[in-house]
Structures are given as C-alpha cells and as structure tokens.
CSV table of C-alpha atoms in Angstrom, one decimal:
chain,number,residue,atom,x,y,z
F,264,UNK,CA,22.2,14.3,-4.0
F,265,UNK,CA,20.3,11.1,-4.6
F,266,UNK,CA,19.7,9.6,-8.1
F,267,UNK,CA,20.4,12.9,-9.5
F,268,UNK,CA,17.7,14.7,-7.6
F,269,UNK,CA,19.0,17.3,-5.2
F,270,UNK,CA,17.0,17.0,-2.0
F,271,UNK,CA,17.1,19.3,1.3
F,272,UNK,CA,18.4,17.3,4.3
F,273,UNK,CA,15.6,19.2,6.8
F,274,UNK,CA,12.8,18.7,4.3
F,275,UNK,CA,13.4,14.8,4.3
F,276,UNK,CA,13.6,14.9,8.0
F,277,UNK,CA,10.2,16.5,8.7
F,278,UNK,CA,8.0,14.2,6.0
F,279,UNK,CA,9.9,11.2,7.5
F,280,UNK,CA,8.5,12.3,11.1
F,281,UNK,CA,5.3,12.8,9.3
F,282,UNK,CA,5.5,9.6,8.2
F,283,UNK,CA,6.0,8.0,11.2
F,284,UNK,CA,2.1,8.6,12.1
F,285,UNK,CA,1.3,5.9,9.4
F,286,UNK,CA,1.8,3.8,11.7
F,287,UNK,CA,0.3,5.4,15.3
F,288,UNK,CA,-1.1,8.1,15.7
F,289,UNK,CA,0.1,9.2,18.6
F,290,UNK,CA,3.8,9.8,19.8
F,291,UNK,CA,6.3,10.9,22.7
F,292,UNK,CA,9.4,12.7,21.1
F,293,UNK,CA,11.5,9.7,22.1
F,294,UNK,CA,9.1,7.2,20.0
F,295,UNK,CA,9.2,9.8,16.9
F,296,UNK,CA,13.2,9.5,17.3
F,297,UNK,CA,13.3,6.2,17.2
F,298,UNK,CA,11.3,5.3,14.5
F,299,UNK,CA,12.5,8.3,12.3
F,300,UNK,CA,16.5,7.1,13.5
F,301,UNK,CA,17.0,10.7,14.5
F,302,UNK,CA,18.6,12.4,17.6
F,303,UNK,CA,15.6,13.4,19.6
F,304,UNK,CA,17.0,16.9,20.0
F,305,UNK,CA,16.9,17.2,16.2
F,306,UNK,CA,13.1,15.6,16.2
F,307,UNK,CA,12.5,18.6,19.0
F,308,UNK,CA,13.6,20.9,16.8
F,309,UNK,CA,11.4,19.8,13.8
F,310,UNK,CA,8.5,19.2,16.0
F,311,UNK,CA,8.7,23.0,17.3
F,312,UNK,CA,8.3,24.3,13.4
F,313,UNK,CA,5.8,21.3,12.4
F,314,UNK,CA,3.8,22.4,15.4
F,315,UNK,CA,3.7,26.1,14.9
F,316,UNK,CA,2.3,25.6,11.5
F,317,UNK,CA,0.0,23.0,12.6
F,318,UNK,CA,0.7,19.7,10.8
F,319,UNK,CA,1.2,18.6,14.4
F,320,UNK,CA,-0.4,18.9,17.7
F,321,UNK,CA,0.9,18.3,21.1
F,322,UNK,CA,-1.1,17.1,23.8
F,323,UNK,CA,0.1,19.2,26.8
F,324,UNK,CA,-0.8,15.9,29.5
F,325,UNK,CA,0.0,13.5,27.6
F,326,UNK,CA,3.5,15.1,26.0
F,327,UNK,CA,2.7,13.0,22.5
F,328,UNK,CA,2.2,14.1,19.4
F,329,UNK,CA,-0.7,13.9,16.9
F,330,UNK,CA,-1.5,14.9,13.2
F,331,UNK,CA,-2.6,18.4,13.0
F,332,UNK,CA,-5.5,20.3,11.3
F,333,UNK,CA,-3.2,21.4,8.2
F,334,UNK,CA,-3.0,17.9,7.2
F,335,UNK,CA,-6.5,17.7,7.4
F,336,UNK,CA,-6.4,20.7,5.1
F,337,UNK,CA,-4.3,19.5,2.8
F,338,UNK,CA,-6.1,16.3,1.9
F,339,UNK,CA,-9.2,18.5,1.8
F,340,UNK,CA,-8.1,19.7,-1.5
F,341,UNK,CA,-7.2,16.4,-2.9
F,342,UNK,CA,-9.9,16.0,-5.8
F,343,UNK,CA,-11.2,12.4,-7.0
F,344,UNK,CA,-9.2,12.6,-9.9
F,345,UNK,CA,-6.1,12.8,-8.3
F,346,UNK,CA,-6.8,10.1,-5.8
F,347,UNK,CA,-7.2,6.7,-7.3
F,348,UNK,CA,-8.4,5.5,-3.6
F,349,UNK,CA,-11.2,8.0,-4.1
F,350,UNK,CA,-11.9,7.8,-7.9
F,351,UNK,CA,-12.1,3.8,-7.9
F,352,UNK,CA,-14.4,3.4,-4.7
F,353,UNK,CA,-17.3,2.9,-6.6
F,354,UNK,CA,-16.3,0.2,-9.1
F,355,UNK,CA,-14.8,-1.1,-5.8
F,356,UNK,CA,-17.9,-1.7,-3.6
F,357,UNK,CA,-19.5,-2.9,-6.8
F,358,UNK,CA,-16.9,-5.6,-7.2
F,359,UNK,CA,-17.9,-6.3,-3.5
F,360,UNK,CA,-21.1,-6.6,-4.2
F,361,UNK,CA,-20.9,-8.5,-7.0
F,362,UNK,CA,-18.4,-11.3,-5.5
F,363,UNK,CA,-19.3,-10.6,-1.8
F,364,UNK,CA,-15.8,-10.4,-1.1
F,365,UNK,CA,-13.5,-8.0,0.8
F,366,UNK,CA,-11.8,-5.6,-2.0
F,367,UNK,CA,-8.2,-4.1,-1.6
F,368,UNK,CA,-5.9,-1.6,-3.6
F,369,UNK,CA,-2.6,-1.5,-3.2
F,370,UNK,CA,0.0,0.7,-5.0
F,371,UNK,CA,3.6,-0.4,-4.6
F,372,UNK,CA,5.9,2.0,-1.9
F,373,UNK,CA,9.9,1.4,-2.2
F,374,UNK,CA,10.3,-2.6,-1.7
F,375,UNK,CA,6.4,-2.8,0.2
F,376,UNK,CA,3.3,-2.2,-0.9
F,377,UNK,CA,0.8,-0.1,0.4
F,378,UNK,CA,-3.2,-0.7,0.8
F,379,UNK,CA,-4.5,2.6,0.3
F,380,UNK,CA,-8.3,1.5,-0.1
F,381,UNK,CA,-10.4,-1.7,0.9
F,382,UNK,CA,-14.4,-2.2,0.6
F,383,UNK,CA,-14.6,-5.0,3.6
F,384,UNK,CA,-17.4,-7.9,3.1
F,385,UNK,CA,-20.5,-8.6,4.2
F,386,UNK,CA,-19.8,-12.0,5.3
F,387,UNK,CA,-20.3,-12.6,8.9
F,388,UNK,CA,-16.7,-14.3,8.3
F,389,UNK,CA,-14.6,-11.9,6.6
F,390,UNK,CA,-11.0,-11.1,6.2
F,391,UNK,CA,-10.6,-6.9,8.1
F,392,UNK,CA,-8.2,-5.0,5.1
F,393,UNK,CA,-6.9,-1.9,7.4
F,394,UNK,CA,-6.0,0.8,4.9
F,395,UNK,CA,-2.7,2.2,5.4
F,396,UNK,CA,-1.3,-1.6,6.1
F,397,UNK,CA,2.2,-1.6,4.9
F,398,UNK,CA,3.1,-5.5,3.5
F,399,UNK,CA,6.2,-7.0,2.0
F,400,UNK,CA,6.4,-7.7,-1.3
F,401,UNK,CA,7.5,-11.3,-1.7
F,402,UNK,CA,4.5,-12.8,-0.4
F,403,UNK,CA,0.8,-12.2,-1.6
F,404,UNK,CA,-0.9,-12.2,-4.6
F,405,UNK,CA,-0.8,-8.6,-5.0
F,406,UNK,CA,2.8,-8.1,-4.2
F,407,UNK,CA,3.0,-10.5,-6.9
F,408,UNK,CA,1.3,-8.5,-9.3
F,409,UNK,CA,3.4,-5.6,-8.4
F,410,UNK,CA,6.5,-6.7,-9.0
F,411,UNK,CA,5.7,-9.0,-12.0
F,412,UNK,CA,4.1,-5.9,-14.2
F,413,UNK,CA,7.2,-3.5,-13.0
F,414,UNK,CA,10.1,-3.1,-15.0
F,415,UNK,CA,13.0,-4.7,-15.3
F,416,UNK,CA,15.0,-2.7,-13.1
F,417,UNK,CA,12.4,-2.1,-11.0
F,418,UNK,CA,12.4,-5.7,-10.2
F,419,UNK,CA,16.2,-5.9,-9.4
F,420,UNK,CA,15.7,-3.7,-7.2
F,421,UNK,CA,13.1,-5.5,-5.3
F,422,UNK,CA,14.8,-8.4,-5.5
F,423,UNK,CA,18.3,-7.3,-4.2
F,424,UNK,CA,16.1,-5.8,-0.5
F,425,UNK,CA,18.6,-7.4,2.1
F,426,UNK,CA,15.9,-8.7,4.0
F,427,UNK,CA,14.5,-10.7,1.6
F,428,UNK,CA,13.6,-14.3,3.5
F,429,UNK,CA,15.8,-17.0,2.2
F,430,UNK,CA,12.1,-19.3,3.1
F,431,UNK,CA,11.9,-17.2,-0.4
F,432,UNK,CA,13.7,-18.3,-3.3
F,433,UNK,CA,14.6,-15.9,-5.5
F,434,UNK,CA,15.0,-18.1,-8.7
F,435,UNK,CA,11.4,-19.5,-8.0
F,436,UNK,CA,9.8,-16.5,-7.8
F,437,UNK,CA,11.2,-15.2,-10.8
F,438,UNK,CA,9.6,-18.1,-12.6
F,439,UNK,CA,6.2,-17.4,-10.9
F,440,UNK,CA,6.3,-13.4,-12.0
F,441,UNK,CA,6.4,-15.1,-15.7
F,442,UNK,CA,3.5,-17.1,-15.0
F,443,UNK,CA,1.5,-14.2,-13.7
F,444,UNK,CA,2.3,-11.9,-16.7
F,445,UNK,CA,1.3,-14.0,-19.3
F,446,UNK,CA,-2.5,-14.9,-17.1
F,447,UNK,CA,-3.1,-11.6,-16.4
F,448,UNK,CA,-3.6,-12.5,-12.2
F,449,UNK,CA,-1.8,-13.8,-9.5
F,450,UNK,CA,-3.5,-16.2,-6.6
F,451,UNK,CA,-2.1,-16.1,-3.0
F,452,UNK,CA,-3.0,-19.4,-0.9
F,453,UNK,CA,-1.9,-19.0,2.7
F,454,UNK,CA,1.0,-16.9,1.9
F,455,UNK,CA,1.3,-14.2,4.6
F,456,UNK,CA,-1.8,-15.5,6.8
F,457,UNK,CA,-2.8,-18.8,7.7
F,458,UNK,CA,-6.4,-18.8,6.7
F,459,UNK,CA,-6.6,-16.4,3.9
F,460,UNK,CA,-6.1,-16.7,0.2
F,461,UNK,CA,-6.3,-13.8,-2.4
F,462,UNK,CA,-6.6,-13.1,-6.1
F,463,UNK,CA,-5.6,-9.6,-7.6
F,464,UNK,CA,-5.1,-8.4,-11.1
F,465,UNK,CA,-3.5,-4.9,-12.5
F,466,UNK,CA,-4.6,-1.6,-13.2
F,467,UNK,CA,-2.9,0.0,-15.9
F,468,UNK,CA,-3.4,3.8,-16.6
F,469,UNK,CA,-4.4,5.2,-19.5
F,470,UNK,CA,-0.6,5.8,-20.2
F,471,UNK,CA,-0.3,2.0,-19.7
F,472,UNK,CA,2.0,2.0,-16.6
F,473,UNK,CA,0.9,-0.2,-13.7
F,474,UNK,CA,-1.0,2.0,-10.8
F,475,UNK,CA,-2.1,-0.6,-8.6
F,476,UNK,CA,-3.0,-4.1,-7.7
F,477,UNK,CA,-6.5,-4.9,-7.4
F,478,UNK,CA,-7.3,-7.9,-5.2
F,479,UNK,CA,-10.0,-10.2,-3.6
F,480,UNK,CA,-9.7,-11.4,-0.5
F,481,UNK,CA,-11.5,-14.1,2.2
F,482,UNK,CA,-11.3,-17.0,4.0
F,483,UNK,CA,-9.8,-20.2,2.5
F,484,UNK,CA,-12.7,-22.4,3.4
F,485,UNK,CA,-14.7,-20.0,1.5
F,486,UNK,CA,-11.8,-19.1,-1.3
F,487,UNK,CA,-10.6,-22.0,-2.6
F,488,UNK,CA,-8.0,-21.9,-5.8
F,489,UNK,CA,-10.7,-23.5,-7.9
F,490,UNK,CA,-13.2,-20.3,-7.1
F,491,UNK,CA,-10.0,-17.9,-6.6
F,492,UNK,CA,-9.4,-19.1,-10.6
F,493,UNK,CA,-13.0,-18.4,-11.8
F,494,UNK,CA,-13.3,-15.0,-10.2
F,495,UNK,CA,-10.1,-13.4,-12.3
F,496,UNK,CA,-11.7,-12.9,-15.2
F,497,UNK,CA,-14.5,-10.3,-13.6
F,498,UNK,CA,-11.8,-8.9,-11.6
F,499,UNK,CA,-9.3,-8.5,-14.5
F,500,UNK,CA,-12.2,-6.6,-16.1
F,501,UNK,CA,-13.0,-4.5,-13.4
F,502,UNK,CA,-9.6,-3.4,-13.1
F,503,UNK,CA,-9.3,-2.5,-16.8
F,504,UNK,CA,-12.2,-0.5,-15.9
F,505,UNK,CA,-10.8,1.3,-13.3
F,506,UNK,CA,-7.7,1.7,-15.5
F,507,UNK,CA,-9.9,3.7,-18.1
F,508,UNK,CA,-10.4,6.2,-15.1
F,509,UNK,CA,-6.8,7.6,-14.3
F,510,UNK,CA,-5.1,9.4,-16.4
C-alpha cells in the first residue's frame, strides 16, 4: 500500500523494466537488473511474460532486449487529444518559427522533469533538445517553472529530494519561485550547461492546473537575458494558447 493506493508488487516490477528503455534501447538481463535494482532471476522471469506478449523482443545473437511491437501498438491508439506532445506541435514549430529558436516541453516526473517534445532550430548553431531527456529540477528555467506553479506540498516534496546539491541553496531558491510566479516566466543563464541559457513559461489546462513548461532555448551569445526578457511575453501567450487546447 502506498499513499493509500493498493498496488501489485509484479505489476510495478514489469513497467519499471519497461521503463528502463527510456534510457537505452537495448539491454542484457544483467543491465535491466541493475538499473531496475532487481535480482536478475526475477528480471528473467518478467522478461519471459513481457516477451511472450510482445512488449519486448530478444535478439537471439546479441542476448539484449528491445521494445516490442505491442508498444508500438499501444501508442498507436494514443489520439492527439490525449497527448499534449502531439496536440501542441503545431503551436510549437510556429513559436520556432516565429523566434527561430529551439522549442521544448517538459511536464514534471517525481522530483525530474521530463522533455516529452522539442521543435529544434534552424540556426546553424543550435542547442539539440533530445526528447525523452530526464533533468533535475533545481536547475533550469523550466524546472523552475515547474516547481514554482506546483503546490505547496508538491514543492516540499521536491525540496526535501536527498540529493538535492548543497551548490543549491534551498532558502534562495525559494525566493526565486516567488519571483517567477508573480512574472509569469523564469530565465535560466548557464545553469545546467555552460553555453546555453533558456526562458520558459506555463501551460495551464483548461482546469487551471499546471501541464507543462514551455521553454526557449539557444546559445548564450545569441540569448542574452536582455532578449531572453523580451521574448516572454510571446511565449507566455503561446502557452496560454496551448493551455486553451487540453482539457
């Protein structure tokens, strides 16, 4: 029983092997166990009945494991208007266009957050946004976002993560998640890459609760604060916007 849910030990198990393939996408039984911190007899067993219903495939030279078809299946079926990733695209590559600027969405996963879209530039020089990228949330302007437009306890609870950097302080950031609620965006100057600064803003469903950070991105020779500062208006529009769209 966790926070009053009652959940099926096996069933976490196989979606936390699943999971694993977020971040490779292909693994030996022994590399499954030890990013899933299970006993690789357990993992065999779990691979055997993933396998025979195909949400894994086995590659018989190799002995790793991929993804298999039925996932493929699965997200098939997944309609634009259940996938913000999909439904905001559009208003995404027009923000590109518009700012000639790599465009990211994030959506916040447990104490990261998660990029689950990203229209790259055109820029010869560009900063790449991989989708799927998993980031801490104490750095970056849309980690920022995230937590400052969460709740209360949400935010205690992303604050209290045991490997929170003490190059962080708590007390400061606390005062920057103030700033960054009452002007609507957060900026990100070199935070998590030398190089790179950001701007992102929030999306807020049409049930007002926060879906996802929406963010510009480039180089810092291109992006400088003073620019960063006069692009959040457009983008805080844009993701109001895209806020109208998800119910």
């Amino acid at each position: 029983m966790e926070d009053g849910k009652l959940t099926v030990r096996a069933v976490e198990r196989a979606l936390d092997i699943l999971m694993c393939f977020t971040r490779s996408g292909s693994l030996s039984l022994t590399e499954i166990a030890g990013e899933a911190g299970l006993h690789k007899s357990t993992v065999h067993r779990l691979m055997t009945t993933l396998e025979d219903k195909g949400f894994v495939s086995r590659d018989a030279s190799t002995e790793k494991y991929r993804l298999g078809i039925k996932i493929w299946e699965l997200s098939a079926h997944l309609s634009n208007t259940d996938d913000p990733a999909l439904l905001l695209l559009p208003t995404m590559e027009k923000l590109r266009d518009e700012l000639e600027e790599t465009v990211s969405l994030y959506v916040r996963d447990g104490r990261e957050r998660l990029r689950i879209q990203a229209v790259q530039s055109n820029q010869a020089i560009r900063r790449v946004a991989p989708v799927g990228a998993r980031l801490p949330l104490y750095v970056g302007a849309s980690s920022k976002i995230l937590v400052a437009f969460a709740s209360e306890r949400e935010q205690e609870y992303i604050l209290s993560d045991p490997i929170w950097p003490d190059s962080v302080a708590r007390s400061a950031f606390r005062d920057q998640l103030k700033s960054i609620r009452a002007a609507g965006y957060a900026i990100s100057v070199e935070e998590r890459e030398q190089g790179a600064t950001s701007v992102a803003a929030p999306i807020f469903d049409l049930k007002g609760n926060l879906a996802a950070a929406l963010s510009v991105s480039g180089p810092l020779a291109r992006l400088p604060v003073e620019k960063l500062e006069g692009y959040a208006p457009l983008l805080m529009e844009r993701a109001r916007q895209m806020g109208l769209m998800i119910r």
